[in-house]
mmCIF file of C-alpha atoms in Angstrom:
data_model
loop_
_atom_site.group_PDB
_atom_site.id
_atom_site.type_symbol
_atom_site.label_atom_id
_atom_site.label_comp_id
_atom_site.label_asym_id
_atom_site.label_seq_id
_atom_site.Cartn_x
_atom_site.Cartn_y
_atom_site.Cartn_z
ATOM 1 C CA UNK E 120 0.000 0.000 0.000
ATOM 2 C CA UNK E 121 1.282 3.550 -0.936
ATOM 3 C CA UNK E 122 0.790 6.137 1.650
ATOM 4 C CA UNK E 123 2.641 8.675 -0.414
ATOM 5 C CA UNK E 124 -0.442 9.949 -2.333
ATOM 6 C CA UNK E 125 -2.798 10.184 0.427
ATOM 7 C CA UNK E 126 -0.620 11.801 3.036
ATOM 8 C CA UNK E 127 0.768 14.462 0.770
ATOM 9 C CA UNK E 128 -1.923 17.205 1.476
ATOM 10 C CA UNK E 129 -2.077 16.310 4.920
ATOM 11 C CA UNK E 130 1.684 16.225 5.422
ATOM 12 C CA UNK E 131 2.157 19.489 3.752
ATOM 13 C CA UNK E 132 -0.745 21.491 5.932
ATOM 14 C CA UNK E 133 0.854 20.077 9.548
ATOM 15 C CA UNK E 134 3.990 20.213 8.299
ATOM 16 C CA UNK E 135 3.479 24.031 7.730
ATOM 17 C CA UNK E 136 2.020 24.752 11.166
ATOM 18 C CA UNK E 137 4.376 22.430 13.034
ATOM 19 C CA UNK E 138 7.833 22.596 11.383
ATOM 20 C CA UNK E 139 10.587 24.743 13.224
ATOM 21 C CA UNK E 140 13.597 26.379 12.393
ATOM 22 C CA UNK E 141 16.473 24.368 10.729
ATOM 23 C CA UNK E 142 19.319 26.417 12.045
ATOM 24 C CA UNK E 143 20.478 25.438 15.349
ATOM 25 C CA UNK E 144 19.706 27.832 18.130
ATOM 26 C CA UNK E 145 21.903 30.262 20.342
ATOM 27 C CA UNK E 146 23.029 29.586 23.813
ATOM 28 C CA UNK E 147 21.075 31.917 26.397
ATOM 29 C CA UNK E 148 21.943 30.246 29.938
ATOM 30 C CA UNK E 149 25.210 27.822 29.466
ATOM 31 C CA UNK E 150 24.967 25.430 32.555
ATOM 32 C CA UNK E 151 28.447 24.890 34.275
ATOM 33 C CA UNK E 152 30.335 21.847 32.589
ATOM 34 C CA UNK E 153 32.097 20.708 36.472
ATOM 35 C CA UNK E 154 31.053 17.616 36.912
ATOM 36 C CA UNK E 155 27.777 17.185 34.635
ATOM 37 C CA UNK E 156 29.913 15.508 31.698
ATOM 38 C CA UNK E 157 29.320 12.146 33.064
ATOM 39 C CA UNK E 158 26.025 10.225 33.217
ATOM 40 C CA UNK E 159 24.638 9.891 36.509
ATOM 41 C CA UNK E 160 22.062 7.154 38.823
ATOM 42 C CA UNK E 161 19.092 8.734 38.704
ATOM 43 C CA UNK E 162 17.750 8.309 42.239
ATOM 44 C CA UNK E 163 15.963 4.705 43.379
ATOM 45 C CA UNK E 164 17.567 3.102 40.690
ATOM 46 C CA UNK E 165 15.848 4.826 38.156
ATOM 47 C CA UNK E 166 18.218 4.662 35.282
ATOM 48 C CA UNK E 167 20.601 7.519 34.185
ATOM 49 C CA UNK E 168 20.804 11.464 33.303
ATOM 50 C CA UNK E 169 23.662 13.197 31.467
ATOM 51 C CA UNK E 170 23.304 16.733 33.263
ATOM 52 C CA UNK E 171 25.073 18.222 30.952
ATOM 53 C CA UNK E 172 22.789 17.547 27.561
ATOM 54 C CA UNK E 173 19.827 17.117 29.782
ATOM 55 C CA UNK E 174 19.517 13.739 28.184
ATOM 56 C CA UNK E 175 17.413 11.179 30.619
ATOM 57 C CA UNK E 176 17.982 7.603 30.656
ATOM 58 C CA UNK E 177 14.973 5.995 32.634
ATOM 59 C CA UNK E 178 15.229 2.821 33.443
ATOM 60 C CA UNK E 179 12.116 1.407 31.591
ATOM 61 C CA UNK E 180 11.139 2.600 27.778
ATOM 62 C CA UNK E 181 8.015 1.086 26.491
ATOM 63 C CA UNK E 182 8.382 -2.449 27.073
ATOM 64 C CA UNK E 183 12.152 -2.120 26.949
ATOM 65 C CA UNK E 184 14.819 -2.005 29.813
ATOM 66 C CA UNK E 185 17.921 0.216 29.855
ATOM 67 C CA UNK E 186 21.389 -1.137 28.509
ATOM 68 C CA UNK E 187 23.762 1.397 29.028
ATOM 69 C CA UNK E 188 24.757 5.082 28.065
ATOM 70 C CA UNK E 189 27.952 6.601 25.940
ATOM 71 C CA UNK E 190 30.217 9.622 25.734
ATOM 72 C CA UNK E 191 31.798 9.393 22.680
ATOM 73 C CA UNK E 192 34.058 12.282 23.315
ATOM 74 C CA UNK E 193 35.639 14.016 26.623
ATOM 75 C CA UNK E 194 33.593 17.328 26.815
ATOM 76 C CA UNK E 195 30.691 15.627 26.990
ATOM 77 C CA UNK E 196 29.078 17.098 23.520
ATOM 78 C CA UNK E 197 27.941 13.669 22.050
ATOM 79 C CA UNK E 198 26.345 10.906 23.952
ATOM 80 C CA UNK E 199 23.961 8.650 23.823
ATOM 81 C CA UNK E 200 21.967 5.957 26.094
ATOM 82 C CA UNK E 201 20.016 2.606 24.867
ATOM 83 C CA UNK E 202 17.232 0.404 25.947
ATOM 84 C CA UNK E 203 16.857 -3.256 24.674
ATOM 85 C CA UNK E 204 14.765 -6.586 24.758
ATOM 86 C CA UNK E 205 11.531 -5.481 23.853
ATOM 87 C CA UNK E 206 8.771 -7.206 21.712
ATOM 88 C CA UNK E 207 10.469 -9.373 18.553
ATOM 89 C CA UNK E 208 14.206 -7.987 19.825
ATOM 90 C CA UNK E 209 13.622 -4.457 19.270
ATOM 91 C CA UNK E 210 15.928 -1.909 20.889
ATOM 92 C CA UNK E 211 16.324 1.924 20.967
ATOM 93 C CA UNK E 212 19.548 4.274 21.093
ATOM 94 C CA UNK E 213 19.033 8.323 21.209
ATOM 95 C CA UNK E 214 21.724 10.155 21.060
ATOM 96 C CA UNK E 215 22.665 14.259 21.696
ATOM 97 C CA UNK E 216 24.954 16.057 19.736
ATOM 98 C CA UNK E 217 25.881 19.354 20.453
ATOM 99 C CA UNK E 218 26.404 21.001 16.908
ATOM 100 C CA UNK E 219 26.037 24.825 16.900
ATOM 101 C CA UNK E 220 28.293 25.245 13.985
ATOM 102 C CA UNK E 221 25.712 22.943 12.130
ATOM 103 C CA UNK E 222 22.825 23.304 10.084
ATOM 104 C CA UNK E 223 20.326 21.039 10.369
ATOM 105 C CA UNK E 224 19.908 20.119 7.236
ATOM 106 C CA UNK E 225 23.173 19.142 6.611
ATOM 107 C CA UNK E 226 23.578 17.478 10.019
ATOM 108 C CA UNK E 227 20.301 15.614 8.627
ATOM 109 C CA UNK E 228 21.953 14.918 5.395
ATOM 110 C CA UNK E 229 25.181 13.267 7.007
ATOM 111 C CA UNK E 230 22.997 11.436 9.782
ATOM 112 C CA UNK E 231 21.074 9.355 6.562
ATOM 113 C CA UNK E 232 24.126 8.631 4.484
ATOM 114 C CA UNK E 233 25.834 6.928 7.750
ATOM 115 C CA UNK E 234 22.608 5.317 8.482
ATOM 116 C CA UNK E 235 22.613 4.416 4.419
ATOM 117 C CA UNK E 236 26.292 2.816 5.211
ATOM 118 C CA UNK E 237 24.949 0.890 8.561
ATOM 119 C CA UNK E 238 22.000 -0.444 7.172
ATOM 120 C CA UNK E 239 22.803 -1.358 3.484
ATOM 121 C CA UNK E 240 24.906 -4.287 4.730
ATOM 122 C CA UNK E 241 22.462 -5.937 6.440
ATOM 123 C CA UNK E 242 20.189 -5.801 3.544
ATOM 124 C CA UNK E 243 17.787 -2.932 4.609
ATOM 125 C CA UNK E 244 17.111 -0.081 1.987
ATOM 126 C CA UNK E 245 15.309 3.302 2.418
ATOM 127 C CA UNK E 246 11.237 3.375 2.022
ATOM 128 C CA UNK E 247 10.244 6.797 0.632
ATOM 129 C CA UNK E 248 6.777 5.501 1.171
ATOM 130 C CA UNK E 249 6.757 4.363 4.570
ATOM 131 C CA UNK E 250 9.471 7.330 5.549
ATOM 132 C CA UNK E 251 6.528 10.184 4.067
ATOM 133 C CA UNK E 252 4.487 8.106 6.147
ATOM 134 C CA UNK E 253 6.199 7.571 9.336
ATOM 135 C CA UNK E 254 6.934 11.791 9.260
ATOM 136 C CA UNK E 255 2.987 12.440 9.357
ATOM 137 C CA UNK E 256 2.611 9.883 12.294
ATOM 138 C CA UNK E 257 5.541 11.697 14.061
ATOM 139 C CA UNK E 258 3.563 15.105 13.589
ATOM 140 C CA UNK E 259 0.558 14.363 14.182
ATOM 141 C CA UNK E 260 1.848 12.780 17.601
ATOM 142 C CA UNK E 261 2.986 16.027 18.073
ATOM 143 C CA UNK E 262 -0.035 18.146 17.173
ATOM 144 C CA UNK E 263 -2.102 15.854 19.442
ATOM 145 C CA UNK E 264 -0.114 16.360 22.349
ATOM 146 C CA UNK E 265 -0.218 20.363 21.600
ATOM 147 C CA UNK E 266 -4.125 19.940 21.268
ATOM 148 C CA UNK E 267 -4.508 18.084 24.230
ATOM 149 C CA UNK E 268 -2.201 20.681 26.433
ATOM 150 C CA UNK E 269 0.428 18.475 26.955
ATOM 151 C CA UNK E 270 3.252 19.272 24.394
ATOM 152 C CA UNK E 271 6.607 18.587 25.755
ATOM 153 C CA UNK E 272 8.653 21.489 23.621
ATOM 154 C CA UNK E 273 6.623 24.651 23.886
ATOM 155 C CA UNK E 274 8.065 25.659 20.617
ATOM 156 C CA UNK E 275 7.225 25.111 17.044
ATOM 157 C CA UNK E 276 8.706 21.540 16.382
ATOM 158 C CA UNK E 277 10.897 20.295 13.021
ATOM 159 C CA UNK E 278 11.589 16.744 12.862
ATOM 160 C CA UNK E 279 12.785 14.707 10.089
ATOM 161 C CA UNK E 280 12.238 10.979 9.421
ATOM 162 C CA UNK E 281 13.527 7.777 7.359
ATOM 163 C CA UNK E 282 12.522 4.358 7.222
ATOM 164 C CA UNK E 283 14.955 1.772 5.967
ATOM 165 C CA UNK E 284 13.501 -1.609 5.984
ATOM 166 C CA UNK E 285 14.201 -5.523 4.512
ATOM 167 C CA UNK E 286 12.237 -8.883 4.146
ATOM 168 C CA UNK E 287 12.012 -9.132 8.437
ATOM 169 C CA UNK E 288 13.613 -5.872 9.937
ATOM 170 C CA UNK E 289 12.515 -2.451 9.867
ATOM 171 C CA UNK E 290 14.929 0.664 11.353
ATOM 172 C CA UNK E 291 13.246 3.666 12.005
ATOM 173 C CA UNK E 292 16.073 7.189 12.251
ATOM 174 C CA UNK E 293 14.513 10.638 13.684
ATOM 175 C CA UNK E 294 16.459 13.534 13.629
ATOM 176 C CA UNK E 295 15.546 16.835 15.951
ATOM 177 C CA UNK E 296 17.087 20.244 16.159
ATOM 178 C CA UNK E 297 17.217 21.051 20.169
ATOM 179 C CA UNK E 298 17.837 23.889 22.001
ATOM 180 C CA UNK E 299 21.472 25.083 22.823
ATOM 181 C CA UNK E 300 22.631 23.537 19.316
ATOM 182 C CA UNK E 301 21.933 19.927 20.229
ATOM 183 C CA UNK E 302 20.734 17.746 17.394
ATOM 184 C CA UNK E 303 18.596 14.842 19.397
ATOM 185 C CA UNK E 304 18.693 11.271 16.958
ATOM 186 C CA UNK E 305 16.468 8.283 17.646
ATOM 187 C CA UNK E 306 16.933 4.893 16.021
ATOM 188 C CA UNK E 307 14.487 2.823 16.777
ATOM 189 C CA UNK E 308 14.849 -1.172 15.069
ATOM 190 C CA UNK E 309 12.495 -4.132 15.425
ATOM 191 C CA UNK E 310 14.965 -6.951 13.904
ATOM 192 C CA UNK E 311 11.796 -9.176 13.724
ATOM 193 C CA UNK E 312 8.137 -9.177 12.557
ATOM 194 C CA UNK E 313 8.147 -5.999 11.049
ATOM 195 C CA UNK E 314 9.522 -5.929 7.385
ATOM 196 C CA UNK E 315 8.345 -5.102 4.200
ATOM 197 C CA UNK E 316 5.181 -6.324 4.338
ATOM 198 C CA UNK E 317 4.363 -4.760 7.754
ATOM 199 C CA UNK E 318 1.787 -1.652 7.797
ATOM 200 C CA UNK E 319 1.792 -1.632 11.541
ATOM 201 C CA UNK E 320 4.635 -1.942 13.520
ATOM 202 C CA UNK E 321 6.082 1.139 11.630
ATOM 203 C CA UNK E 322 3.909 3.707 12.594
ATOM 204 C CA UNK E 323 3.878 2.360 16.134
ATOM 205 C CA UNK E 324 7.901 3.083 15.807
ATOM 206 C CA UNK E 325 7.504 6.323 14.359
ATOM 207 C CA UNK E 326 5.205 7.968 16.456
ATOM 208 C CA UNK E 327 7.148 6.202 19.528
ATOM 209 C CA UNK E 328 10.276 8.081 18.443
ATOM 210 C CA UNK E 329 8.175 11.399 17.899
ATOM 211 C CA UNK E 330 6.846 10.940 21.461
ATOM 212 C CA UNK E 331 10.804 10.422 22.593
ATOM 213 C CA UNK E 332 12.423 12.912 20.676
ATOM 214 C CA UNK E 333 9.366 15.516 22.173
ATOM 215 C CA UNK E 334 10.736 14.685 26.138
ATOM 216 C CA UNK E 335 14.225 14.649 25.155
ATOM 217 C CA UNK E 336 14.096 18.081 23.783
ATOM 218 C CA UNK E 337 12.256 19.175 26.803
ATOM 219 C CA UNK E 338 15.169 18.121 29.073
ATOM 220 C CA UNK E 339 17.825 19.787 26.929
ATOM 221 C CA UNK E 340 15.694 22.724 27.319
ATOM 222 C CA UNK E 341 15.368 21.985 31.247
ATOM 223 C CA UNK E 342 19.355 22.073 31.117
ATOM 224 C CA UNK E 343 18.920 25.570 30.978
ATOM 225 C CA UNK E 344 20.031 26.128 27.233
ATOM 226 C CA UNK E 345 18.130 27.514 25.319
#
């Protein structure tokens, strides 16, 4: 089934009201780097926070638990935490970049062709179907939390989406331009049940990433940059 034609209006008329800037935004409040470039517990065993980013790492995602959080470098710009062992293997990783120098766009841009070099290997290719797709269910998730009063980012919200997907897996990549300069990524992968041929788990994903890239924002905004 093609959801490209019939989510084309629709697409184009949230897309309008919802999509933000794509050039990253300027530092207002800088919180102080001692000692909040490390994750830390969260208390009661909760899971993790990067004080820093603002990223949070709870200890339960969906039906998934948490594995274990990154810094990739030693001033704490780029990190990332994942969850695992969810339904048919699935497991999610969001990262936070700091990239003020960036546009989004092209931070967008590299973020598909490295996906593009991950996934190609293990025989998944892009869906421009399912991707059109999977960026209306990420907006509308967001336009029903704003209807409902409970949007997470108070701001206008841009968020770009792919789909890659093969015979039994389908990956699902979100990209978000945060506050402070932070780019916030979400791959989300269900390694089983949900290839090709699936029109359900997909949207599920997608709209599951929206709803994670929507808090994670918030608390990179709760950081205190802005």
């Amino acid at each position: 089934m093609s959801y490209g034609k019939f989510s084309l209006g629709l697409a184009i008329v949230i897309g309008t009201f919802l999509a933000g800037c794509t050039s990253t935004r300027a530092v207002k409040n800088e919180p102080a780097a001692v000692g909040y470039k490390k994750f830390v517990q969260m208390d009661d065993g909760q899971g993790e926070v990067h004080k820093f980013s603002g990223l949070q790492c709870p200890a339960i995602l969906g039906d998934m638990k948490f594995d274990k959080s990154h810094i990739y470098n030693p001033n704490g710009t780029d990190v990332s935490c994942g969850w695992r062992e969810g339904a048919d293997r699935r497991y999610i990783t969001v990262y936070a970049t700091q990239s003020p120098d960036v546009e989004f766009t092209d931070y967008w841009k590299q973020t598909l062709a490295v996906v593009n070099q991950v996934e190609t290997p293990r025989g998944l290719s892009y869906d421009p179907d399912k991707t059109m797709a999977c960026t209306l269910a990420g907006l509308i998730s967001v336009a029903a939390a704003a209807n409902k009063g409970e949007a997470k980012s108070g701001k206008a919200f841009s968020l770009e989406t792919a789909v890659f997907t093969s015979d039994a897996t389908t990956s699902v990549v979100t990209s978000h331009p945060a506050a402070g300069g932070w780019m916030i990524k979400v791959r989300s992968t269900r390694p089983q049940g949900a290839g090709h041929g699936d029109e359900k788990h997909f949207v599920e994903m997608c709209m599951e990433a929206s709803d994670i890239t929507q808090i994670q924002s918030a608390n990179i905004t709760a950081a205190g940059w802005e």
